[in-house]
Amino acid sequence: MSFYFQKLAIIAMTFALISCASKSKQVRHEQAMLHFGAGTQSLITQDYTDALTNMLKADELEPENADILTNLGMAYYFKGQTDIAVKVLKRAIGLNENQSDAKLNLASIFYKEGDVAGAEKLYKSVLSDLTYDKQARTYYNLGILEIEKRKNSDAAEKYFKAAIKEDENYCQAFQQLGLIQYGKAMYKTAADTFRTGTRGVCIENAPNYYYHALTLVELRQYEKARMRFDEIDARFHEKFPQYASLAREKQRELTKMVTPHTAPDTHANNKHKIESPEF
């Protein structure tokens, strides 16, 4: 009889210990998520010191969390610690093979460090994740790789179109696609692409306004081009002064270009030339 009650007491004590451990784990998880959230916000606002501080605390509380490690890796990267960032991102992928955010970020680091083959392999690995909802970025990065490293505009064009199909608000993809079309003298198509890249969430995308105006010049739609350049100067003179300055310069060139005796030669000299501001 006494033994039976002793067993019940031990069982009750075991349940109590499990309950306490569970509560302690939950508290640590909640604290980790608070630091994770704060660190993520700091990454967005580019306060990388605060981001690293919070991500380190989150990792200390929950060291086997691939999401935390992914953002911790990026905090290290933006603090200039590339080697540590690569190790942390690889650790995140090791914990979760489907950690596509970590793969995408690691691929971008490889690309910037000159490992084009390693970057491409990781990008294409991300594409195999059918549940990943940021594939537009993957396609876009592959497009940049093709056009910058391989000078393969046809392959790049397919990737940029795929990015837009995934996300119709991917402003930079419209910009890159339009530039390819412009370079192929497909001016009407390029004009449509750039114009679409100024709508919706892309309404503040100054580059697409500027390139649209340049394309209108190639189409000899001079009055529309003038209006576009004026709009750029008026709307973006504070936020994107480099594009406002270029727009004013192009306005002056356009005024000279449409003068009867100078129009043909000037237009011929400017053909296929598209300029971007330097940063």
mmCIF file with all atom_site columns, N, CA and C in Angstrom, residues 124-186:
data_model
loop_
_atom_site.group_PDB
_atom_site.id
_atom_site.type_symbol
_atom_site.label_atom_id
_atom_site.label_alt_id
_atom_site.label_comp_id
_atom_site.label_asym_id
_atom_site.label_entity_id
_atom_site.label_seq_id
_atom_site.pdbx_PDB_ins_code
_atom_site.Cartn_x
_atom_site.Cartn_y
_atom_site.Cartn_z
_atom_site.occupancy
_atom_site.B_iso_or_equiv
_atom_site.pdbx_formal_charge
_atom_site.auth_seq_id
_atom_site.auth_comp_id
_atom_site.auth_asym_id
_atom_site.auth_atom_id
_atom_site.pdbx_PDB_model_num
ATOM 1   N N  . LYS A 1 124 ? 19.966 27.675 -58.196 1.00 0.00 ? 124 LYS A N  1
ATOM 2   C CA . LYS A 1 124 ? 19.164 26.648 -58.855 1.00 0.00 ? 124 LYS A CA 1
ATOM 3   C C  . LYS A 1 124 ? 18.641 25.626 -57.853 1.00 0.00 ? 124 LYS A C  1
ATOM 4   N N  . SER A 1 125 ? 19.364 25.428 -56.769 1.00 0.00 ? 125 SER A N  1
ATOM 5   C CA . SER A 1 125 ? 18.874 24.570 -55.697 1.00 0.00 ? 125 SER A CA 1
ATOM 6   C C  . SER A 1 125 ? 17.625 25.175 -55.057 1.00 0.00 ? 125 SER A C  1
ATOM 7   N N  . VAL A 1 126 ? 17.632 26.500 -54.911 1.00 0.00 ? 126 VAL A N  1
ATOM 8   C CA . VAL A 1 126 ? 16.467 27.200 -54.345 1.00 0.00 ? 126 VAL A CA 1
ATOM 9   C C  . VAL A 1 126 ? 15.250 27.031 -55.254 1.00 0.00 ? 126 VAL A C  1
ATOM 10  N N  . LEU A 1 127 ? 15.474 27.062 -56.566 1.00 0.00 ? 127 LEU A N  1
ATOM 11  C CA . LEU A 1 127 ? 14.363 26.924 -57.509 1.00 0.00 ? 127 LEU A CA 1
ATOM 12  C C  . LEU A 1 127 ? 13.634 25.590 -57.359 1.00 0.00 ? 127 LEU A C  1
ATOM 13  N N  . SER A 1 128 ? 14.314 24.588 -56.821 1.00 0.00 ? 128 SER A N  1
ATOM 14  C CA . SER A 1 128 ? 13.681 23.277 -56.641 1.00 0.00 ? 128 SER A CA 1
ATOM 15  C C  . SER A 1 128 ? 12.750 23.241 -55.432 1.00 0.00 ? 128 SER A C  1
ATOM 16  N N  . ASP A 1 129 ? 12.778 24.285 -54.610 1.00 0.00 ? 129 ASP A N  1
ATOM 17  C CA . ASP A 1 129 ? 11.891 24.375 -53.448 1.00 0.00 ? 129 ASP A CA 1
ATOM 18  C C  . ASP A 1 129 ? 10.548 24.932 -53.916 1.00 0.00 ? 129 ASP A C  1
ATOM 19  N N  . LEU A 1 130 ? 9.605  24.064 -54.161 1.00 0.00 ? 130 LEU A N  1
ATOM 20  C CA . LEU A 1 130 ? 8.319  24.459 -54.741 1.00 0.00 ? 130 LEU A CA 1
ATOM 21  C C  . LEU A 1 130 ? 7.431  25.225 -53.762 1.00 0.00 ? 130 LEU A C  1
ATOM 22  N N  . THR A 1 131 ? 7.792  25.232 -52.489 1.00 0.00 ? 131 THR A N  1
ATOM 23  C CA . THR A 1 131 ? 6.991  25.948 -51.489 1.00 0.00 ? 131 THR A CA 1
ATOM 24  C C  . THR A 1 131 ? 7.566  27.332 -51.174 1.00 0.00 ? 131 THR A C  1
ATOM 25  N N  . TYR A 1 132 ? 8.688  27.672 -51.756 1.00 0.00 ? 132 TYR A N  1
ATOM 26  C CA . TYR A 1 132 ? 9.340  28.950 -51.456 1.00 0.00 ? 132 TYR A CA 1
ATOM 27  C C  . TYR A 1 132 ? 8.616  30.090 -52.164 1.00 0.00 ? 132 TYR A C  1
ATOM 28  N N  . ASP A 1 133 ? 8.276  31.123 -51.425 1.00 0.00 ? 133 ASP A N  1
ATOM 29  C CA . ASP A 1 133 ? 7.446  32.196 -51.975 1.00 0.00 ? 133 ASP A CA 1
ATOM 30  C C  . ASP A 1 133 ? 8.247  33.432 -52.411 1.00 0.00 ? 133 ASP A C  1
ATOM 31  N N  . LYS A 1 134 ? 9.577  33.291 -52.512 1.00 0.00 ? 134 LYS A N  1
ATOM 32  C CA . LYS A 1 134 ? 10.406 34.421 -52.936 1.00 0.00 ? 134 LYS A CA 1
ATOM 33  C C  . LYS A 1 134 ? 11.230 34.071 -54.174 1.00 0.00 ? 134 LYS A C  1
ATOM 34  N N  . GLN A 1 135 ? 10.666 33.226 -55.029 1.00 0.00 ? 135 GLN A N  1
ATOM 35  C CA . GLN A 1 135 ? 11.424 32.782 -56.189 1.00 0.00 ? 135 GLN A CA 1
ATOM 36  C C  . GLN A 1 135 ? 11.692 33.919 -57.181 1.00 0.00 ? 135 GLN A C  1
ATOM 37  N N  . ALA A 1 136 ? 10.902 34.975 -57.132 1.00 0.00 ? 136 ALA A N  1
ATOM 38  C CA . ALA A 1 136 ? 11.151 36.110 -58.024 1.00 0.00 ? 136 ALA A CA 1
ATOM 39  C C  . ALA A 1 136 ? 12.565 36.630 -57.827 1.00 0.00 ? 136 ALA A C  1
ATOM 40  N N  . ARG A 1 137 ? 12.994 36.675 -56.575 1.00 0.00 ? 137 ARG A N  1
ATOM 41  C CA . ARG A 1 137 ? 14.355 37.139 -56.278 1.00 0.00 ? 137 ARG A CA 1
ATOM 42  C C  . ARG A 1 137 ? 15.387 36.165 -56.833 1.00 0.00 ? 137 ARG A C  1
ATOM 43  N N  . THR A 1 138 ? 15.091 34.875 -56.755 1.00 0.00 ? 138 THR A N  1
ATOM 44  C CA . THR A 1 138 ? 16.015 33.865 -57.274 1.00 0.00 ? 138 THR A CA 1
ATOM 45  C C  . THR A 1 138 ? 16.189 34.035 -58.780 1.00 0.00 ? 138 THR A C  1
ATOM 46  N N  . TYR A 1 139 ? 15.071 34.152 -59.499 1.00 0.00 ? 139 TYR A N  1
ATOM 47  C CA . TYR A 1 139 ? 15.128 34.340 -60.949 1.00 0.00 ? 139 TYR A CA 1
ATOM 48  C C  . TYR A 1 139 ? 15.861 35.630 -61.297 1.00 0.00 ? 139 TYR A C  1
ATOM 49  N N  . TYR A 1 140 ? 15.585 36.688 -60.547 1.00 0.00 ? 140 TYR A N  1
ATOM 50  C CA . TYR A 1 140 ? 16.224 37.969 -60.813 1.00 0.00 ? 140 TYR A CA 1
ATOM 51  C C  . TYR A 1 140 ? 17.741 37.853 -60.655 1.00 0.00 ? 140 TYR A C  1
ATOM 52  N N  . ASN A 1 141 ? 18.181 37.223 -59.583 1.00 0.00 ? 141 ASN A N  1
ATOM 53  C CA . ASN A 1 141 ? 19.616 37.080 -59.342 1.00 0.00 ? 141 ASN A CA 1
ATOM 54  C C  . ASN A 1 141 ? 20.288 36.239 -60.424 1.00 0.00 ? 141 ASN A C  1
ATOM 55  N N  . LEU A 1 142 ? 19.601 35.200 -60.887 1.00 0.00 ? 142 LEU A N  1
ATOM 56  C CA . LEU A 1 142 ? 20.145 34.396 -61.987 1.00 0.00 ? 142 LEU A CA 1
ATOM 57  C C  . LEU A 1 142 ? 20.240 35.225 -63.265 1.00 0.00 ? 142 LEU A C  1
ATOM 58  N N  . GLY A 1 143 ? 19.263 36.116 -63.473 1.00 0.00 ? 143 GLY A N  1
ATOM 59  C CA . GLY A 1 143 ? 19.311 37.004 -64.627 1.00 0.00 ? 143 GLY A CA 1
ATOM 60  C C  . GLY A 1 143 ? 20.504 37.945 -64.566 1.00 0.00 ? 143 GLY A C  1
ATOM 61  N N  . ILE A 1 144 ? 20.743 38.523 -63.386 1.00 0.00 ? 144 ILE A N  1
ATOM 62  C CA . ILE A 1 144 ? 21.893 39.405 -63.200 1.00 0.00 ? 144 ILE A CA 1
ATOM 63  C C  . ILE A 1 144 ? 23.190 38.644 -63.450 1.00 0.00 ? 144 ILE A C  1
ATOM 64  N N  . LEU A 1 145 ? 23.254 37.415 -62.952 1.00 0.00 ? 145 LEU A N  1
ATOM 65  C CA . LEU A 1 145 ? 24.443 36.580 -63.166 1.00 0.00 ? 145 LEU A CA 1
ATOM 66  C C  . LEU A 1 145 ? 24.698 36.380 -64.657 1.00 0.00 ? 145 LEU A C  1
ATOM 67  N N  . GLU A 1 146 ? 23.645 36.073 -65.402 1.00 0.00 ? 146 GLU A N  1
ATOM 68  C CA . GLU A 1 146 ? 23.791 35.808 -66.836 1.00 0.00 ? 146 GLU A CA 1
ATOM 69  C C  . GLU A 1 146 ? 24.251 37.052 -67.589 1.00 0.00 ? 146 GLU A C  1
ATOM 70  N N  . ILE A 1 147 ? 23.683 38.180 -67.256 1.00 0.00 ? 147 ILE A N  1
ATOM 71  C CA . ILE A 1 147 ? 23.990 39.388 -68.035 1.00 0.00 ? 147 ILE A CA 1
ATOM 72  C C  . ILE A 1 147 ? 25.329 40.006 -67.615 1.00 0.00 ? 147 ILE A C  1
ATOM 73  N N  . GLU A 1 148 ? 25.687 39.908 -66.341 1.00 0.00 ? 148 GLU A N  1
ATOM 74  C CA . GLU A 1 148 ? 26.925 40.530 -65.876 1.00 0.00 ? 148 GLU A CA 1
ATOM 75  C C  . GLU A 1 148 ? 28.143 39.641 -66.090 1.00 0.00 ? 148 GLU A C  1
ATOM 76  N N  . LYS A 1 149 ? 27.999 38.357 -65.831 1.00 0.00 ? 149 LYS A N  1
ATOM 77  C CA . LYS A 1 149 ? 29.154 37.465 -65.881 1.00 0.00 ? 149 LYS A CA 1
ATOM 78  C C  . LYS A 1 149 ? 29.303 36.739 -67.206 1.00 0.00 ? 149 LYS A C  1
ATOM 79  N N  . ARG A 1 150 ? 28.191 36.494 -67.891 1.00 0.00 ? 150 ARG A N  1
ATOM 80  C CA . ARG A 1 150 ? 28.257 35.721 -69.131 1.00 0.00 ? 150 ARG A CA 1
ATOM 81  C C  . ARG A 1 150 ? 27.861 36.526 -70.361 1.00 0.00 ? 150 ARG A C  1
ATOM 82  N N  . LYS A 1 151 ? 27.392 37.745 -70.134 1.00 0.00 ? 151 LYS A N  1
ATOM 83  C CA . LYS A 1 151 ? 26.951 38.614 -71.231 1.00 0.00 ? 151 LYS A CA 1
ATOM 84  C C  . LYS A 1 151 ? 25.913 37.912 -72.106 1.00 0.00 ? 151 LYS A C  1
ATOM 85  N N  . ASN A 1 152 ? 25.112 37.075 -71.486 1.00 0.00 ? 152 ASN A N  1
ATOM 86  C CA . ASN A 1 152 ? 24.094 36.297 -72.196 1.00 0.00 ? 152 ASN A CA 1
ATOM 87  C C  . ASN A 1 152 ? 22.732 36.957 -71.975 1.00 0.00 ? 152 ASN A C  1
ATOM 88  N N  . SER A 1 153 ? 22.409 37.918 -72.820 1.00 0.00 ? 153 SER A N  1
ATOM 89  C CA . SER A 1 153 ? 21.172 38.681 -72.629 1.00 0.00 ? 153 SER A CA 1
ATOM 90  C C  . SER A 1 153 ? 19.927 37.830 -72.870 1.00 0.00 ? 153 SER A C  1
ATOM 91  N N  . ASP A 1 154 ? 20.022 36.838 -73.759 1.00 0.00 ? 154 ASP A N  1
ATOM 92  C CA . ASP A 1 154 ? 18.854 35.986 -74.030 1.00 0.00 ? 154 ASP A CA 1
ATOM 93  C C  . ASP A 1 154 ? 18.473 35.173 -72.795 1.00 0.00 ? 154 ASP A C  1
ATOM 94  N N  . ALA A 1 155 ? 19.483 34.567 -72.149 1.00 0.00 ? 155 ALA A N  1
ATOM 95  C CA . ALA A 1 155 ? 19.219 33.791 -70.931 1.00 0.00 ? 155 ALA A CA 1
ATOM 96  C C  . ALA A 1 155 ? 18.729 34.709 -69.818 1.00 0.00 ? 155 ALA A C  1
ATOM 97  N N  . ALA A 1 156 ? 19.358 35.883 -69.711 1.00 0.00 ? 156 ALA A N  1
ATOM 98  C CA . ALA A 1 156 ? 18.954 36.849 -68.684 1.00 0.00 ? 156 ALA A CA 1
ATOM 99  C C  . ALA A 1 156 ? 17.516 37.288 -68.886 1.00 0.00 ? 156 ALA A C  1
ATOM 100 N N  . GLU A 1 157 ? 17.136 37.523 -70.135 1.00 0.00 ? 157 GLU A N  1
ATOM 101 C CA . GLU A 1 157 ? 15.777 37.961 -70.448 1.00 0.00 ? 157 GLU A CA 1
ATOM 102 C C  . GLU A 1 157 ? 14.748 36.949 -69.957 1.00 0.00 ? 157 GLU A C  1
ATOM 103 N N  . LYS A 1 158 ? 15.032 35.674 -70.143 1.00 0.00 ? 158 LYS A N  1
ATOM 104 C CA . LYS A 1 158 ? 14.103 34.623 -69.694 1.00 0.00 ? 158 LYS A CA 1
ATOM 105 C C  . LYS A 1 158 ? 13.963 34.645 -68.172 1.00 0.00 ? 158 LYS A C  1
ATOM 106 N N  . TYR A 1 159 ? 15.080 34.852 -67.484 1.00 0.00 ? 159 TYR A N  1
ATOM 107 C CA . TYR A 1 159 ? 15.029 34.883 -66.020 1.00 0.00 ? 159 TYR A CA 1
ATOM 108 C C  . TYR A 1 159 ? 14.252 36.104 -65.515 1.00 0.00 ? 159 TYR A C  1
ATOM 109 N N  . PHE A 1 160 ? 14.467 37.261 -66.137 1.00 0.00 ? 160 PHE A N  1
ATOM 110 C CA . PHE A 1 160 ? 13.746 38.464 -65.695 1.00 0.00 ? 160 PHE A CA 1
ATOM 111 C C  . PHE A 1 160 ? 12.247 38.330 -65.945 1.00 0.00 ? 160 PHE A C  1
ATOM 112 N N  . LYS A 1 161 ? 11.884 37.710 -67.059 1.00 0.00 ? 161 LYS A N  1
ATOM 113 C CA . LYS A 1 161 ? 10.463 37.467 -67.333 1.00 0.00 ? 161 LYS A CA 1
ATOM 114 C C  . LYS A 1 161 ? 9.882  36.498 -66.307 1.00 0.00 ? 161 LYS A C  1
ATOM 115 N N  . ALA A 1 162 ? 10.675 35.502 -65.917 1.00 0.00 ? 162 ALA A N  1
ATOM 116 C CA . ALA A 1 162 ? 10.218 34.548 -64.902 1.00 0.00 ? 162 ALA A CA 1
ATOM 117 C C  . ALA A 1 162 ? 10.030 35.250 -63.560 1.00 0.00 ? 162 ALA A C  1
ATOM 118 N N  . ALA A 1 163 ? 10.934 36.189 -63.247 1.00 0.00 ? 163 ALA A N  1
ATOM 119 C CA . ALA A 1 163 ? 10.816 36.947 -61.999 1.00 0.00 ? 163 ALA A CA 1
ATOM 120 C C  . ALA A 1 163 ? 9.522  37.755 -61.977 1.00 0.00 ? 163 ALA A C  1
ATOM 121 N N  . ILE A 1 164 ? 9.207  38.390 -63.111 1.00 0.00 ? 164 ILE A N  1
ATOM 122 C CA . ILE A 1 164 ? 7.978  39.188 -63.199 1.00 0.00 ? 164 ILE A CA 1
ATOM 123 C C  . ILE A 1 164 ? 6.745  38.301 -63.122 1.00 0.00 ? 164 ILE A C  1
ATOM 124 N N  . LYS A 1 165 ? 6.827  37.110 -63.701 1.00 0.00 ? 165 LYS A N  1
ATOM 125 C CA . LYS A 1 165 ? 5.701  36.178 -63.617 1.00 0.00 ? 165 LYS A CA 1
ATOM 126 C C  . LYS A 1 165 ? 5.438  35.770 -62.174 1.00 0.00 ? 165 LYS A C  1
ATOM 127 N N  . GLU A 1 166 ? 6.526  35.600 -61.412 1.00 0.00 ? 166 GLU A N  1
ATOM 128 C CA . GLU A 1 166 ? 6.386  35.251 -59.997 1.00 0.00 ? 166 GLU A CA 1
ATOM 129 C C  . GLU A 1 166 ? 5.875  36.433 -59.172 1.00 0.00 ? 166 GLU A C  1
ATOM 130 N N  . ASP A 1 167 ? 6.341  37.629 -59.528 1.00 0.00 ? 167 ASP A N  1
ATOM 131 C CA . ASP A 1 167 ? 5.975  38.828 -58.768 1.00 0.00 ? 167 ASP A CA 1
ATOM 132 C C  . ASP A 1 167 ? 5.824  39.986 -59.746 1.00 0.00 ? 167 ASP A C  1
ATOM 133 N N  . GLU A 1 168 ? 4.602  40.334 -60.068 1.00 0.00 ? 168 GLU A N  1
ATOM 134 C CA . GLU A 1 168 ? 4.342  41.378 -61.060 1.00 0.00 ? 168 GLU A CA 1
ATOM 135 C C  . GLU A 1 168 ? 4.707  42.767 -60.559 1.00 0.00 ? 168 GLU A C  1
ATOM 136 N N  . ASN A 1 169 ? 5.145  42.868 -59.304 1.00 0.00 ? 169 ASN A N  1
ATOM 137 C CA . ASN A 1 169 ? 5.570  44.150 -58.744 1.00 0.00 ? 169 ASN A CA 1
ATOM 138 C C  . ASN A 1 169 ? 7.081  44.216 -58.531 1.00 0.00 ? 169 ASN A C  1
ATOM 139 N N  . TYR A 1 170 ? 7.827  43.343 -59.213 1.00 0.00 ? 170 TYR A N  1
ATOM 140 C CA . TYR A 1 170 ? 9.281  43.329 -59.050 1.00 0.00 ? 170 TYR A CA 1
ATOM 141 C C  . TYR A 1 170 ? 9.874  44.423 -59.944 1.00 0.00 ? 170 TYR A C  1
ATOM 142 N N  . CYS A 1 171 ? 10.001 45.615 -59.388 1.00 0.00 ? 171 CYS A N  1
ATOM 143 C CA . CYS A 1 171 ? 10.372 46.810 -60.162 1.00 0.00 ? 171 CYS A CA 1
ATOM 144 C C  . CYS A 1 171 ? 11.714 46.653 -60.874 1.00 0.00 ? 171 CYS A C  1
ATOM 145 N N  . GLN A 1 172 ? 12.716 46.102 -60.179 1.00 0.00 ? 172 GLN A N  1
ATOM 146 C CA . GLN A 1 172 ? 14.046 45.978 -60.772 1.00 0.00 ? 172 GLN A CA 1
ATOM 147 C C  . GLN A 1 172 ? 14.056 45.006 -61.943 1.00 0.00 ? 172 GLN A C  1
ATOM 148 N N  . ALA A 1 173 ? 13.172 44.008 -61.900 1.00 0.00 ? 173 ALA A N  1
ATOM 149 C CA . ALA A 1 173 ? 13.110 43.055 -63.008 1.00 0.00 ? 173 ALA A CA 1
ATOM 150 C C  . ALA A 1 173 ? 12.588 43.744 -64.268 1.00 0.00 ? 173 ALA A C  1
ATOM 151 N N  . PHE A 1 174 ? 11.604 44.634 -64.120 1.00 0.00 ? 174 PHE A N  1
ATOM 152 C CA . PHE A 1 174 ? 11.122 45.413 -65.263 1.00 0.00 ? 174 PHE A CA 1
ATOM 153 C C  . PHE A 1 174 ? 12.257 46.277 -65.829 1.00 0.00 ? 174 PHE A C  1
ATOM 154 N N  . GLN A 1 175 ? 13.030 46.850 -64.929 1.00 0.00 ? 175 GLN A N  1
ATOM 155 C CA . GLN A 1 175 ? 14.131 47.714 -65.358 1.00 0.00 ? 175 GLN A CA 1
ATOM 156 C C  . GLN A 1 175 ? 15.149 46.921 -66.189 1.00 0.00 ? 175 GLN A C  1
ATOM 157 N N  . GLN A 1 176 ? 15.587 45.778 -65.677 1.00 0.00 ? 176 GLN A N  1
ATOM 158 C CA . GLN A 1 176 ? 16.594 44.991 -66.383 1.00 0.00 ? 176 GLN A CA 1
ATOM 159 C C  . GLN A 1 176 ? 16.063 44.416 -67.689 1.00 0.00 ? 176 GLN A C  1
ATOM 160 N N  . LEU A 1 177 ? 14.813 43.973 -67.672 1.00 0.00 ? 177 LEU A N  1
ATOM 161 C CA . LEU A 1 177 ? 14.206 43.442 -68.895 1.00 0.00 ? 177 LEU A CA 1
ATOM 162 C C  . LEU A 1 177 ? 14.098 44.548 -69.948 1.00 0.00 ? 177 LEU A C  1
ATOM 163 N N  . GLY A 1 178 ? 13.666 45.722 -69.532 1.00 0.00 ? 178 GLY A N  1
ATOM 164 C CA . GLY A 1 178 ? 13.542 46.834 -70.450 1.00 0.00 ? 178 GLY A CA 1
ATOM 165 C C  . GLY A 1 178 ? 14.881 47.234 -71.057 1.00 0.00 ? 178 GLY A C  1
ATOM 166 N N  . LEU A 1 179 ? 15.938 47.200 -70.252 1.00 0.00 ? 179 LEU A N  1
ATOM 167 C CA . LEU A 1 179 ? 17.264 47.548 -70.759 1.00 0.00 ? 179 LEU A CA 1
ATOM 168 C C  . LEU A 1 179 ? 17.741 46.564 -71.826 1.00 0.00 ? 179 LEU A C  1
ATOM 169 N N  . ILE A 1 180 ? 17.422 45.289 -71.628 1.00 0.00 ? 180 ILE A N  1
ATOM 170 C CA . ILE A 1 180 ? 17.776 44.282 -72.637 1.00 0.00 ? 180 ILE A CA 1
ATOM 171 C C  . ILE A 1 180 ? 17.024 44.561 -73.932 1.00 0.00 ? 180 ILE A C  1
ATOM 172 N N  . GLN A 1 181 ? 15.744 44.828 -73.810 1.00 0.00 ? 181 GLN A N  1
ATOM 173 C CA . GLN A 1 181 ? 14.922 45.106 -75.000 1.00 0.00 ? 181 GLN A CA 1
ATOM 174 C C  . GLN A 1 181 ? 15.390 46.386 -75.693 1.00 0.00 ? 181 GLN A C  1
ATOM 175 N N  . TYR A 1 182 ? 15.761 47.391 -74.917 1.00 0.00 ? 182 TYR A N  1
ATOM 176 C CA . TYR A 1 182 ? 16.291 48.634 -75.470 1.00 0.00 ? 182 TYR A CA 1
ATOM 177 C C  . TYR A 1 182 ? 17.572 48.351 -76.253 1.00 0.00 ? 182 TYR A C  1
ATOM 178 N N  . GLY A 1 183 ? 18.446 47.551 -75.673 1.00 0.00 ? 183 GLY A N  1
ATOM 179 C CA . GLY A 1 183 ? 19.703 47.218 -76.321 1.00 0.00 ? 183 GLY A CA 1
ATOM 180 C C  . GLY A 1 183 ? 19.520 46.466 -77.620 1.00 0.00 ? 183 GLY A C  1
ATOM 181 N N  . LYS A 1 184 ? 18.387 45.783 -77.773 1.00 0.00 ? 184 LYS A N  1
ATOM 182 C CA . LYS A 1 184 ? 18.072 45.058 -79.009 1.00 0.00 ? 184 LYS A CA 1
ATOM 183 C C  . LYS A 1 184 ? 17.264 45.926 -79.971 1.00 0.00 ? 184 LYS A C  1
ATOM 184 N N  . ALA A 1 185 ? 17.139 47.212 -79.653 1.00 0.00 ? 185 ALA A N  1
ATOM 185 C CA . ALA A 1 185 ? 16.380 48.170 -80.462 1.00 0.00 ? 185 ALA A CA 1
ATOM 186 C C  . ALA A 1 185 ? 14.899 47.821 -80.545 1.00 0.00 ? 185 ALA A C  1
ATOM 187 N N  . MET A 1 186 ? 14.401 47.087 -79.543 1.00 0.00 ? 186 MET A N  1
ATOM 188 C CA . MET A 1 186 ? 12.972 46.765 -79.464 1.00 0.00 ? 186 MET A CA 1
ATOM 189 C C  . MET A 1 186 ? 12.298 47.887 -78.659 1.00 0.00 ? 186 MET A C  1
#
